[in-house]
Coordinates of C-alpha atoms in Angstrom, one line a residue:
M1 CA 109.9 -13.0 51.1
K2 CA 111.7 -16.4 51.2
R3 CA 111.9 -19.1 49.2
V4 CA 112.6 -22.4 50.7
V5 CA 113.0 -26.4 50.1
I6 CA 112.0 -29.0 52.3
F7 CA 113.3 -32.7 52.2
G8 CA 111.3 -35.4 53.7
A9 CA 108.0 -33.4 53.5
T10 CA 105.9 -36.7 54.0
G11 CA 107.5 -37.6 57.3
T12 CA 106.3 -36.3 60.7
V13 CA 108.4 -33.2 61.2
G14 CA 108.6 -32.5 57.4
A15 CA 104.9 -32.3 57.2
G16 CA 104.9 -30.0 60.6
A17 CA 107.5 -27.9 58.8
L18 CA 105.5 -27.7 55.4
L19 CA 102.1 -26.7 57.4
E20 CA 103.9 -23.6 59.5
C21 CA 105.7 -22.8 55.8
L22 CA 102.9 -22.2 54.2
D23 CA 101.2 -20.2 56.8
H24 CA 103.9 -17.7 57.5
P25 CA 103.4 -14.7 55.1
A26 CA 107.3 -14.0 55.2
I27 CA 107.5 -17.6 53.2
S28 CA 106.6 -16.7 49.4
E29 CA 107.2 -20.2 48.1
V30 CA 107.8 -23.9 49.5
I31 CA 109.3 -26.5 47.1
C32 CA 109.3 -30.1 48.3
V33 CA 111.6 -32.5 46.9
L34 CA 109.6 -36.0 47.3
R35 CA 109.7 -39.6 46.0
H36 CA 105.9 -39.4 46.4
P37 CA 103.4 -36.9 46.7
T38 CA 102.4 -35.0 49.8
G39 CA 98.7 -34.8 48.4
R40 CA 98.4 -31.3 49.8
S41 CA 97.4 -28.4 47.4
H42 CA 98.5 -24.6 48.5
P43 CA 98.9 -21.7 46.0
R44 CA 102.5 -21.7 47.3
L45 CA 103.5 -24.7 47.3
R46 CA 105.4 -27.0 44.6
E47 CA 106.2 -30.5 44.6
V48 CA 109.5 -31.6 42.6
I49 CA 109.2 -35.7 42.4
H50 CA 112.4 -36.9 42.6
P51 CA 113.0 -40.7 42.7
N52 CA 117.1 -41.0 43.2
F53 CA 118.0 -39.1 46.5
N54 CA 121.8 -40.1 45.5
D55 CA 122.0 -37.3 43.1
F56 CA 120.2 -33.9 43.1
A57 CA 122.2 -32.8 40.1
P58 CA 119.2 -32.8 37.7
L59 CA 117.4 -30.6 40.1
A60 CA 119.8 -27.7 39.8
S61 CA 117.5 -25.3 38.3
E62 CA 114.9 -26.3 41.1
L63 CA 117.4 -25.6 44.0
S64 CA 118.7 -22.0 42.5
G65 CA 118.1 -18.9 44.3
V66 CA 116.7 -20.8 47.8
D67 CA 116.8 -18.9 50.6
G68 CA 116.5 -21.8 53.2
C69 CA 116.6 -25.7 53.0
L70 CA 114.6 -27.5 55.7
W71 CA 116.1 -30.9 56.0
A72 CA 113.9 -33.4 57.5
I73 CA 114.8 -36.9 56.0
G74 CA 115.3 -39.6 58.8
V75 CA 114.5 -43.0 59.9
P76 CA 115.0 -45.2 62.8
Q77 CA 118.4 -47.2 63.1
T78 CA 116.5 -50.3 63.8
G79 CA 116.2 -53.1 61.1
R80 CA 118.9 -51.5 59.1
S81 CA 122.3 -51.8 58.3
E82 CA 125.2 -49.5 58.9
Q83 CA 125.3 -49.1 55.4
Q84 CA 121.7 -48.3 54.7
Y85 CA 121.4 -46.2 58.0
T86 CA 124.6 -44.1 56.7
Q87 CA 123.1 -43.8 53.3
I88 CA 119.9 -42.2 54.5
T89 CA 121.2 -40.1 57.2
H90 CA 124.5 -39.0 55.6
D91 CA 124.7 -39.7 52.4
Y92 CA 121.4 -38.3 50.8
A93 CA 122.3 -35.2 53.0
V94 CA 125.3 -34.5 51.2
A95 CA 124.2 -35.2 48.0
A96 CA 122.0 -32.0 48.5
I97 CA 124.2 -30.2 49.8
R98 CA 126.7 -30.6 46.8
V99 CA 124.1 -29.2 44.4
L100 CA 122.5 -26.6 47.1
R101 CA 126.1 -25.2 47.9
E102 CA 126.4 -24.3 44.0
Q103 CA 123.1 -22.9 43.5
S104 CA 122.1 -21.3 46.7
P105 CA 125.4 -20.8 48.8
G106 CA 123.3 -17.7 50.8
C107 CA 121.0 -20.3 51.8
C108 CA 120.1 -21.3 55.5
F109 CA 120.4 -24.9 55.8
V110 CA 118.7 -26.4 58.9
F111 CA 119.4 -30.0 59.5
I112 CA 117.0 -32.1 61.7
S113 CA 119.5 -34.6 64.0
G114 CA 118.6 -35.9 67.3
A115 CA 119.1 -35.6 71.0
G116 CA 122.2 -37.4 71.8
A117 CA 123.5 -37.3 68.2
D118 CA 127.6 -37.0 68.4
E119 CA 129.4 -34.7 66.6
T120 CA 132.7 -36.1 67.8
E121 CA 131.7 -39.1 65.2
T122 CA 133.3 -41.7 67.9
S123 CA 130.1 -42.8 69.9
N124 CA 129.8 -46.6 70.1
T125 CA 126.2 -46.2 69.2
L126 CA 125.6 -46.2 65.3
W127 CA 122.8 -43.7 65.1
A128 CA 124.6 -41.1 67.2
R129 CA 127.6 -41.5 65.5
V130 CA 126.2 -41.3 62.0
K131 CA 124.1 -38.4 63.1
G132 CA 127.0 -36.4 64.5
R133 CA 128.8 -37.3 61.0
A134 CA 126.0 -35.8 58.9
E135 CA 125.8 -32.4 61.4
N136 CA 129.3 -32.2 60.6
A137 CA 129.2 -32.2 56.7
V138 CA 126.2 -29.4 57.2
L139 CA 128.2 -27.5 59.2
D140 CA 131.5 -27.7 57.0
A141 CA 129.6 -27.4 53.8
G142 CA 130.1 -23.2 53.5
F143 CA 126.5 -22.0 53.5
A144 CA 125.8 -18.6 54.8
R145 CA 124.2 -20.3 58.0
A146 CA 123.5 -23.9 59.2
V147 CA 121.7 -24.9 62.0
I148 CA 121.4 -28.1 63.7
F149 CA 118.3 -29.1 65.8
R150 CA 118.5 -32.3 68.3
P151 CA 114.7 -32.6 69.3
G152 CA 114.2 -35.2 72.0
A153 CA 110.4 -36.5 72.5
I154 CA 108.2 -34.7 69.4
V155 CA 104.4 -34.3 69.9
A156 CA 102.7 -34.1 66.5
K157 CA 100.0 -31.6 66.3
R158 CA 97.7 -30.1 63.4
G159 CA 96.6 -33.6 62.2
I160 CA 99.9 -35.2 61.8
K161 CA 100.3 -38.7 62.9
H162 CA 104.1 -40.3 63.8
S163 CA 104.8 -42.7 61.1
V164 CA 107.3 -44.4 63.4
R165 CA 105.2 -46.2 66.3
L166 CA 108.4 -45.7 68.8
Y167 CA 108.3 -42.1 68.4
G168 CA 104.8 -41.8 69.0
L169 CA 105.0 -43.9 72.2
S170 CA 107.7 -41.5 73.1
S171 CA 105.4 -38.5 72.7
L172 CA 103.3 -39.4 75.3
L173 CA 106.2 -38.9 77.6
A174 CA 106.4 -35.1 76.5
P175 CA 104.2 -33.6 79.3
L176 CA 106.6 -34.8 81.9
M177 CA 109.8 -34.2 79.6
R178 CA 109.0 -30.7 78.5
P179 CA 109.6 -29.1 81.8
F180 CA 113.5 -30.5 81.6
G181 CA 113.8 -29.0 77.9
M182 CA 113.7 -32.7 76.7
A183 CA 110.4 -32.3 74.3
T184 CA 109.0 -30.1 71.6
S185 CA 106.2 -30.2 68.9
T186 CA 106.1 -30.3 65.1
V187 CA 104.4 -26.8 65.1
E188 CA 107.4 -25.3 67.4
I189 CA 110.2 -27.3 65.1
G190 CA 108.4 -25.9 61.9
R191 CA 108.2 -22.0 63.5
A192 CA 111.8 -22.7 64.8
M193 CA 113.1 -23.9 61.2
I194 CA 111.3 -20.5 59.7
A195 CA 113.0 -18.7 62.4
A196 CA 116.6 -19.6 61.2
V197 CA 115.6 -18.7 57.9
L198 CA 114.6 -15.4 58.6
G199 CA 117.8 -14.9 60.7
K200 CA 116.3 -14.7 63.9
S201 CA 118.3 -16.0 66.8
V202 CA 118.2 -17.0 70.5
G203 CA 120.8 -18.0 73.3
E204 CA 124.6 -17.6 72.5
P205 CA 126.1 -15.8 70.0
G206 CA 126.8 -17.8 66.7
Q207 CA 125.0 -21.1 68.5
V208 CA 124.4 -23.4 66.0
R209 CA 123.1 -26.6 67.6
F210 CA 119.6 -26.2 69.6
D211 CA 118.1 -28.8 71.8
S212 CA 114.5 -28.9 72.6
A213 CA 114.6 -26.2 74.8
G214 CA 116.2 -23.8 72.4
I215 CA 114.2 -25.1 69.5
N216 CA 111.1 -24.0 71.4
R217 CA 112.7 -20.8 72.2
L218 CA 113.4 -20.0 68.8
A219 CA 109.6 -20.9 67.6
M220 CA 108.7 -18.2 70.1
A221 CA 110.6 -15.8 68.1
C222 CA 108.5 -16.5 64.6
P223 CA 105.0 -16.5 65.6
V224 CA 101.8 -16.6 63.3
E225 CA 99.6 -13.9 63.3
G226 CA 96.2 -15.0 64.4
E227 CA 96.9 -18.1 66.3
R228 CA 95.2 -20.9 65.6
E229 CA 94.2 -23.9 67.3
D230 CA 96.3 -26.9 67.2

């Protein structure tokens, strides 16, 4: 049985991951670190309200003995300065890494990035450069395992709505993009996250970055008993 912590559970991807974790029998407890409650209730769900995402040191005891960290905090670059976007995309993750690395070094850290992120950190596009920098911080942190997901179009399922209108519009193209490995869903991302925490693998040995097609394959390695209607 695994204990997981989710950052970003009120967002589209994080909410999807939360639902899949609560459904999966291998997950014994889900800790959500939030600024505001999700409004959900479940025997295996525990919400920790924490307003300062620049410093997670006060949550050291809460983050001790965690088997998996599912990082789903993300915002569009539009309308934000480089400093603001870097703080949310990179700095918050680094702040969590500092505490988790000390309290739960054996955990699997799953980071939601995006298609087109640049791990060389040299892109002229701000979001790609900063996402790549955040990816590298996760991979270099020294966790037992770290995995990067780079989804393209994401279809929101199970009653979840896209919090960003542009992402919702792009999901309309998902049926056309899926045959080319460029689309996935909140259900598949959630299940793929669980598969990563459970140590399942697909693709190349030691692979750490997964595009939409890779996410979908990994999700298939983590089915839920008694498949439900999405």
